[in-house]
mmCIF file of C-alpha atoms and ligand atoms in Angstrom:
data_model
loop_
_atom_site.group_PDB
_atom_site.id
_atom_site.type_symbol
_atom_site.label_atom_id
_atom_site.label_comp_id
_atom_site.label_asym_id
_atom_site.label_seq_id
_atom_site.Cartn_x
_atom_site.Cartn_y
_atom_site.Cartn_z
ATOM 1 C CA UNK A 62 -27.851 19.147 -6.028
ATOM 2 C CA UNK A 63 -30.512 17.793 -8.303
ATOM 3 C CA UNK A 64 -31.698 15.251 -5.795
ATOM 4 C CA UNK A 65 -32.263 17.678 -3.097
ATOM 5 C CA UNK A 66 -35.540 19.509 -2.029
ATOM 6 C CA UNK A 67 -38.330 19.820 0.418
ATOM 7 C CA UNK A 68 -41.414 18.196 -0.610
ATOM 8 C CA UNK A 69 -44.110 21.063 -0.019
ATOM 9 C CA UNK A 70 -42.872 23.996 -2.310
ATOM 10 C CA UNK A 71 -44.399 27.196 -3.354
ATOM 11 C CA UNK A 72 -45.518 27.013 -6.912
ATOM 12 C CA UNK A 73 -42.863 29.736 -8.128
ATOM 13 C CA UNK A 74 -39.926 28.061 -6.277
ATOM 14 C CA UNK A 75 -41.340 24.334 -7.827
ATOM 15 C CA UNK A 76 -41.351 25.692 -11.322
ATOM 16 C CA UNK A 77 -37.826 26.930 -10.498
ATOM 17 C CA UNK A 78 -37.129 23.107 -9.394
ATOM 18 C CA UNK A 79 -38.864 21.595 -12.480
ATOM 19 C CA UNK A 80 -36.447 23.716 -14.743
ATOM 20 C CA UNK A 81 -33.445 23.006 -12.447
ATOM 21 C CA UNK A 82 -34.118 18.976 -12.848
ATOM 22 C CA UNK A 83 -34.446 19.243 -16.544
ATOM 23 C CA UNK A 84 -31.235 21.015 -16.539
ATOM 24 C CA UNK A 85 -29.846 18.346 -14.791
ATOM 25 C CA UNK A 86 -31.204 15.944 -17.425
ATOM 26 C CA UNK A 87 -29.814 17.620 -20.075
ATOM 27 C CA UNK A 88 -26.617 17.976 -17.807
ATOM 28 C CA UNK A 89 -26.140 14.452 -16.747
ATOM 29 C CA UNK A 90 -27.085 13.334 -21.094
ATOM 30 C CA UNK A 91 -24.379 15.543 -21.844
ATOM 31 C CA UNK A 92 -22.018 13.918 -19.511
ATOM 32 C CA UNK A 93 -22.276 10.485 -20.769
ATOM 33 C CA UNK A 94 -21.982 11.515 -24.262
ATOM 34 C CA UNK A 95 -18.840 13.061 -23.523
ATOM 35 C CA UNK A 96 -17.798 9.948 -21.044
ATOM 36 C CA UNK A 97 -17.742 8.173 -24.438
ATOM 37 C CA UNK A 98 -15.071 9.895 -26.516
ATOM 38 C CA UNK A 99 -13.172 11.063 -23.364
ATOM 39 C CA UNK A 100 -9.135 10.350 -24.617
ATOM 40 C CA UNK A 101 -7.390 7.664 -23.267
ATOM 41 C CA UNK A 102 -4.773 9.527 -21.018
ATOM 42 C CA UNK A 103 -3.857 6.648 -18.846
ATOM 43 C CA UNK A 104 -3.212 2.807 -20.214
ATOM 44 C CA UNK A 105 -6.379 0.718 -18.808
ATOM 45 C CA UNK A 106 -4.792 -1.832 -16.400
ATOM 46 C CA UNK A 107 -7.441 -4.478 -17.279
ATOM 47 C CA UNK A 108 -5.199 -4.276 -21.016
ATOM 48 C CA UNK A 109 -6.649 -4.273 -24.219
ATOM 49 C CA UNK A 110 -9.943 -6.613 -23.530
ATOM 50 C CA UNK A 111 -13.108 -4.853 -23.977
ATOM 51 C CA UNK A 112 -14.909 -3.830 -20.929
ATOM 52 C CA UNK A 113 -17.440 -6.710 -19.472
ATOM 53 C CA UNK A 114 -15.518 -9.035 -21.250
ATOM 54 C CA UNK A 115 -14.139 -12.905 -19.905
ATOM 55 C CA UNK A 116 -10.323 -12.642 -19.535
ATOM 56 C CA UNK A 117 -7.982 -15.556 -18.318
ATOM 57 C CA UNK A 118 -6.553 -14.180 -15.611
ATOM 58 C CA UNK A 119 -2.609 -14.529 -15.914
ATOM 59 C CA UNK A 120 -0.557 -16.979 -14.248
ATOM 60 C CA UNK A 121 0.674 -15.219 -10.900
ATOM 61 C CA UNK A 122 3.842 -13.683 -10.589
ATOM 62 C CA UNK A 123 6.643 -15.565 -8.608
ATOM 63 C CA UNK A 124 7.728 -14.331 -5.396
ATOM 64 C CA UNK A 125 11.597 -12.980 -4.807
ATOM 65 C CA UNK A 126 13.053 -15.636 -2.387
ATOM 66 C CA UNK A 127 16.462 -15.098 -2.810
ATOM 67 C CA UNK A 128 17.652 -13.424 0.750
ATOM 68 C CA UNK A 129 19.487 -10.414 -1.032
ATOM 69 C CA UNK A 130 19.026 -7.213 0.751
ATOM 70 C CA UNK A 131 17.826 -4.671 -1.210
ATOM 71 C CA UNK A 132 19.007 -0.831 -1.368
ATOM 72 C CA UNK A 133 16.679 1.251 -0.064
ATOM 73 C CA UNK A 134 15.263 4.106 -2.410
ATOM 74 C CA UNK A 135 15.372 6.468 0.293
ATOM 75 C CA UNK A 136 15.979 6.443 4.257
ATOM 76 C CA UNK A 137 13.087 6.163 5.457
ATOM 77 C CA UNK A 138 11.664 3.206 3.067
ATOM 78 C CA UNK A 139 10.849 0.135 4.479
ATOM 79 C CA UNK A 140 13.106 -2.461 3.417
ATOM 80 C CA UNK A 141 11.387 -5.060 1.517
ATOM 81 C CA UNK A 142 11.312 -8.710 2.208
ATOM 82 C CA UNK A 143 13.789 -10.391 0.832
ATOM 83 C CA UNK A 144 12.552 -14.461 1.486
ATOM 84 C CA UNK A 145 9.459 -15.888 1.469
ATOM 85 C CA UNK A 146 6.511 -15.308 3.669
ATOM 86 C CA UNK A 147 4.090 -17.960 2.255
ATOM 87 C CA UNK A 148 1.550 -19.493 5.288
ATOM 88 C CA UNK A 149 3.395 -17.113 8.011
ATOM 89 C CA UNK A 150 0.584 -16.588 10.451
ATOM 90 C CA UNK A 151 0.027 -12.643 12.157
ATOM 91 C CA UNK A 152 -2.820 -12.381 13.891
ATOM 92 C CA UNK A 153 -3.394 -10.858 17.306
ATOM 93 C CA UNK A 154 -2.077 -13.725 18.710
ATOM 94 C CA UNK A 155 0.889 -14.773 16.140
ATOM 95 C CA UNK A 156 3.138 -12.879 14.948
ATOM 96 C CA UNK A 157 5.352 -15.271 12.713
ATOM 97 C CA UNK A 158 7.423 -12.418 11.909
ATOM 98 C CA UNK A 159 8.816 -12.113 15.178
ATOM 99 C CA UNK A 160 9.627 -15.420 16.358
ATOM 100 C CA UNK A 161 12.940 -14.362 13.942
ATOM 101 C CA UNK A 162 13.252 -10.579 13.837
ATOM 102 C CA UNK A 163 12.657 -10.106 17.460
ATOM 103 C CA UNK A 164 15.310 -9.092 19.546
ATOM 104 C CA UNK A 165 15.526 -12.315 22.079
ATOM 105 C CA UNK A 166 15.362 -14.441 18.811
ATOM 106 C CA UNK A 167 17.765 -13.249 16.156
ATOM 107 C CA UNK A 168 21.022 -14.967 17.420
ATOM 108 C CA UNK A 169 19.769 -18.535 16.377
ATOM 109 C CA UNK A 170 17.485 -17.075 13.283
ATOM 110 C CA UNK A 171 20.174 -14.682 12.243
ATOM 111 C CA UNK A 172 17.519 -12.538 11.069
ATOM 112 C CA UNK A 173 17.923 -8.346 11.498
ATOM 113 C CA UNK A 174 16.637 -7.410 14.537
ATOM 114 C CA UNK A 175 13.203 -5.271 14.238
ATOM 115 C CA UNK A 176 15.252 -1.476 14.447
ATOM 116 C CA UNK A 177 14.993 0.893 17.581
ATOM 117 C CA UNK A 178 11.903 2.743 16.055
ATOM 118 C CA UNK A 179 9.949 -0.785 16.179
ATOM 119 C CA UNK A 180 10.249 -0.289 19.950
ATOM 120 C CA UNK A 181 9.247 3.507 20.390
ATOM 121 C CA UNK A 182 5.435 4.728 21.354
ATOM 122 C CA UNK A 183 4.149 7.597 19.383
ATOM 123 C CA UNK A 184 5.542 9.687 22.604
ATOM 124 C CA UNK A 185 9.102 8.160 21.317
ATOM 125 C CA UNK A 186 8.858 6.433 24.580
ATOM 126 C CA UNK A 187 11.477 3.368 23.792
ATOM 127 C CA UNK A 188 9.465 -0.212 25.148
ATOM 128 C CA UNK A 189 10.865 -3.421 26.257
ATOM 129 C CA UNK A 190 9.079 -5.019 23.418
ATOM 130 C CA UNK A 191 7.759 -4.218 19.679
ATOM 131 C CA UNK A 192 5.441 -1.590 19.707
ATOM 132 C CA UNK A 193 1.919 -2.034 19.226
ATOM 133 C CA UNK A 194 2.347 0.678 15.954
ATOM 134 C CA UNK A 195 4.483 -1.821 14.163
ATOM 135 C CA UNK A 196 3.082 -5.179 15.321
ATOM 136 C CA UNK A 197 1.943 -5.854 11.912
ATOM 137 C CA UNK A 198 4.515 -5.773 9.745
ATOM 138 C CA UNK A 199 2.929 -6.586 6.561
ATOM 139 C CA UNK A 200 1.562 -2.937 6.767
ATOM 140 C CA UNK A 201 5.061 -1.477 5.693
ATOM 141 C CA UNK A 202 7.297 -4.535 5.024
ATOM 142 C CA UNK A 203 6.027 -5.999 1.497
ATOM 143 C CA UNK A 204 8.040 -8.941 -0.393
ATOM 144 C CA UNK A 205 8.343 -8.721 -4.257
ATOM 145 C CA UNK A 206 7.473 -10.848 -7.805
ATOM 146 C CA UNK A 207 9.440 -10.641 -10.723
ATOM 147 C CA UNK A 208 6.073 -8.753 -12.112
ATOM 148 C CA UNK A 209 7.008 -6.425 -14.845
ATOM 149 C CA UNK A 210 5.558 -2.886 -13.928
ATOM 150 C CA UNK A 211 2.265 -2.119 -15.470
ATOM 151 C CA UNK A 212 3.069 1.224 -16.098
ATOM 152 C CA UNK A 213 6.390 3.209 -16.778
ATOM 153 C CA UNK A 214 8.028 3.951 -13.528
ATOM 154 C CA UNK A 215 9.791 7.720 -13.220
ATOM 155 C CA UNK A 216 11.168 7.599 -10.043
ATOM 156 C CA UNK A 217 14.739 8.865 -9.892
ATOM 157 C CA UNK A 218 16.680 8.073 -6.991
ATOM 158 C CA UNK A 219 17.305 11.374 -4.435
ATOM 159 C CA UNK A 220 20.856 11.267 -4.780
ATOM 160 C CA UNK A 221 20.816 11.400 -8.671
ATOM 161 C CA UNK A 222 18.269 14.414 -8.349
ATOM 162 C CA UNK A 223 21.066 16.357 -5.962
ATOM 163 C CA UNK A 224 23.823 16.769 -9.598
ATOM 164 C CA UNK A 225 21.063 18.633 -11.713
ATOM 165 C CA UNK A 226 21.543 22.065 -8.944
HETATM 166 C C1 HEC B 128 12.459 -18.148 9.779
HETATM 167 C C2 HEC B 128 12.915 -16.836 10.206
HETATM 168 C C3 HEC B 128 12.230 -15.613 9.633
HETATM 169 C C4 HEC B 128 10.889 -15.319 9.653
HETATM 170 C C5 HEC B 128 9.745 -16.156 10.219
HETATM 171 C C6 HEC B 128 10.767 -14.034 9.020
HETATM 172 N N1 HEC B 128 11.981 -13.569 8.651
HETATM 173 FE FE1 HEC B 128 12.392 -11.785 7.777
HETATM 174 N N2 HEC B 128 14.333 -12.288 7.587
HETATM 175 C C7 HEC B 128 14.913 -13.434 8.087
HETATM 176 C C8 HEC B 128 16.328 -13.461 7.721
HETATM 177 C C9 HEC B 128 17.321 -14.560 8.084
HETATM 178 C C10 HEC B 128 16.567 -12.285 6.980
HETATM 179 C C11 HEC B 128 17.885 -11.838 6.346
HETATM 180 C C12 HEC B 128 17.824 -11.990 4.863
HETATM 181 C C13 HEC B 128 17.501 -13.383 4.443
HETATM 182 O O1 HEC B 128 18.233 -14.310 4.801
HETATM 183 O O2 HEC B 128 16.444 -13.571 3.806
HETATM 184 C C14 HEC B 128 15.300 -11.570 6.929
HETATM 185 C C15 HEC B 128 15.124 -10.367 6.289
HETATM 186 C C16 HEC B 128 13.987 -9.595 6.406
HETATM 187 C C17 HEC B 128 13.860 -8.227 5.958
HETATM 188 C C18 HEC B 128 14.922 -7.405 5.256
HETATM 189 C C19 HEC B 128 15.668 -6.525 6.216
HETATM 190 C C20 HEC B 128 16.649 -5.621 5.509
HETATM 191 O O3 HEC B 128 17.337 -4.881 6.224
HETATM 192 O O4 HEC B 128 16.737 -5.620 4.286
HETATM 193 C C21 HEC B 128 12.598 -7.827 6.244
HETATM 194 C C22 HEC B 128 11.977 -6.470 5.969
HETATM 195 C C23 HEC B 128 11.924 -8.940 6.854
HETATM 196 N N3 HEC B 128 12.782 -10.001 6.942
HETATM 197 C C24 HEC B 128 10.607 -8.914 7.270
HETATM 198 C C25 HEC B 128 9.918 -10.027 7.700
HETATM 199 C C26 HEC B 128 8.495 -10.074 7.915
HETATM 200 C C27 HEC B 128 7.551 -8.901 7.713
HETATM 201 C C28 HEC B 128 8.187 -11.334 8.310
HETATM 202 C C29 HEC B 128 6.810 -11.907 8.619
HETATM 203 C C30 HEC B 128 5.818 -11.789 7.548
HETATM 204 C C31 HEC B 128 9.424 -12.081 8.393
HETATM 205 N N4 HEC B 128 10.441 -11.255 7.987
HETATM 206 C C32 HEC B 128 9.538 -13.379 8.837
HETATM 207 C C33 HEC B 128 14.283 -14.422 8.806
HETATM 208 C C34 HEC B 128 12.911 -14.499 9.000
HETATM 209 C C1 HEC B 129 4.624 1.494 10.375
HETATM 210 C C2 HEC B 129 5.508 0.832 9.450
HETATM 211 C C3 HEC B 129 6.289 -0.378 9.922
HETATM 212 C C4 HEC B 129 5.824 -1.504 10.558
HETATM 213 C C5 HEC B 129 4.388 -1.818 10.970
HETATM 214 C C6 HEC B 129 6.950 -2.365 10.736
HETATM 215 N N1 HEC B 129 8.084 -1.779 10.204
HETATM 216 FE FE1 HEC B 129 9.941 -2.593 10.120
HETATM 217 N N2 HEC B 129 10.663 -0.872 9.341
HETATM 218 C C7 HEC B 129 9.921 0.232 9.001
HETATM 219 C C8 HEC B 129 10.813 1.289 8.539
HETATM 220 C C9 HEC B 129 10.356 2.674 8.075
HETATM 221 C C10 HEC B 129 12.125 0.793 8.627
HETATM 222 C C11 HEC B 129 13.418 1.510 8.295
HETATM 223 C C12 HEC B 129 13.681 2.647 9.254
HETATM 224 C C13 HEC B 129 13.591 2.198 10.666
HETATM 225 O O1 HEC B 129 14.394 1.365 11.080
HETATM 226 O O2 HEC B 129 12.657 2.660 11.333
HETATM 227 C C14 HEC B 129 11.997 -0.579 9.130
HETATM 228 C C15 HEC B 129 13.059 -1.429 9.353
HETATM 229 C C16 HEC B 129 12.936 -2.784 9.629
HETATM 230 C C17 HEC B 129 14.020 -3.744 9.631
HETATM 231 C C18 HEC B 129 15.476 -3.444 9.313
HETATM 232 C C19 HEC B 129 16.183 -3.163 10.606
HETATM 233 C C20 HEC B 129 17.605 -2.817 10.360
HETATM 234 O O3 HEC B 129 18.254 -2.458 11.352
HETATM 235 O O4 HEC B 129 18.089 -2.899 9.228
HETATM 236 C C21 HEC B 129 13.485 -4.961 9.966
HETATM 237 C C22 HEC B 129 14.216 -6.278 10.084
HETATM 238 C C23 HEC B 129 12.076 -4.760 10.185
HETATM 239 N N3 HEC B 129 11.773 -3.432 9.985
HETATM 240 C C24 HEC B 129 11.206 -5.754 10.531
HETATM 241 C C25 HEC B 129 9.902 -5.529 10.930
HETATM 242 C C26 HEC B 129 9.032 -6.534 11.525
HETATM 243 C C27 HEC B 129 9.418 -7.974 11.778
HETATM 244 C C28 HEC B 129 7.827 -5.928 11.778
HETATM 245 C C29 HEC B 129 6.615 -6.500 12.474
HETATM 246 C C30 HEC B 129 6.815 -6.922 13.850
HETATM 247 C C31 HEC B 129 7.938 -4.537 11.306
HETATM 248 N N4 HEC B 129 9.207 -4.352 10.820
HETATM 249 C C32 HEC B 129 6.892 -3.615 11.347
HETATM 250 C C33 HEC B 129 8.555 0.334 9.070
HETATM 251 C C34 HEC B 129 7.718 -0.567 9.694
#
């Protein structure tokens, strides 16, 4: 709003402007004042540094590689990737992924094949082949670090939310 305005005015409508600009002056002041004392609600997740300030950036957290299947925290979740997926190539052309999970291959990988919905069109039409919706995997399918969560994590599984009816 306090950017906007034609360039020829009338003079009553430009005074109007000039006083609606210093308002926003006084506004926008105002604003930073208060940006300084705002509470903390959330814990920064740069830590305890100052702002602007040279941290050494923490050694990086080590992958999960040890081929354990993991629950899933509710149906639909994508499982997570149990092994390591270091230098595994998917492009358009590659798709590393696949030369395991896909269907023709998993007898000598003895990886899961990619599941029925891998193969369906957004009509639900099933295909002979993976689906151009799920060709990269990386988009759902994540592997993990032994990171410790930066923040508290709430979530409480579905079936333990089912007892409290
Ligand atoms: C060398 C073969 C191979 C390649 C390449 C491979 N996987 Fe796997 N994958 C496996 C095997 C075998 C398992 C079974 C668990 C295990 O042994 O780690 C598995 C397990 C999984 C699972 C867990 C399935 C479940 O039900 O829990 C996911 C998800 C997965 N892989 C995704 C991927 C993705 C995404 C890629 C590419 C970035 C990939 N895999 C590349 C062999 C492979
Ligand atoms: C759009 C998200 C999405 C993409 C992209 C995707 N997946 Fe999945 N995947 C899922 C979901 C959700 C499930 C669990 C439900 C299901 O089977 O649809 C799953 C299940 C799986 C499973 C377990 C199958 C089983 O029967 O236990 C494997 C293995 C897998 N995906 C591998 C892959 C591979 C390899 C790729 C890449 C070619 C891929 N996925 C791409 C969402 C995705």
């Amino acid at each position: 709003m306090c950017g906007q305005g034609r360039s020829r005015l009338n003079p009553p409508a430009s005074a109007f402007r000039a006083g609606l600009a210093a308002a926003c002056l006084v506004l926008f002041a105002g604003a930073l004042s208060a940006a300084g004392e705002a509470p903390q609600i959330v814990p920064r997740l740069t830590g305890e540094a100052a702002p602007m300030s040279e941290v050494k950036a923490p050694p990086l957290a080590r992958p999960i590689v040890d081929d354990v299947k993991r629950m899933r925290n509710y149906p639909e979740q994508p499982p997570v990737i149990p092994h390591s997926i270091e230098g595994y190539q998917l492009t358009l052309n590659t798709n590393r992924c696949l030369s395991c999970h896909k269907r023709e291959f998993t007898e000598g990988s003895g990886a899961p094949m990619i599941s029925i919905t891998h193969f369906m069109d957004r009509d639900g039409q099933v295909l002979s082949d993976v689906t151009p919706r799920r060709y990269f995997c990386t988009q759902c399918h994540v592997p993990q670090t032994d990171a410790s969560p930066l923040v508290p994590n709430l979530f409480q599984d579905a079936s333990k939310l089912g007892g409290q009816r």
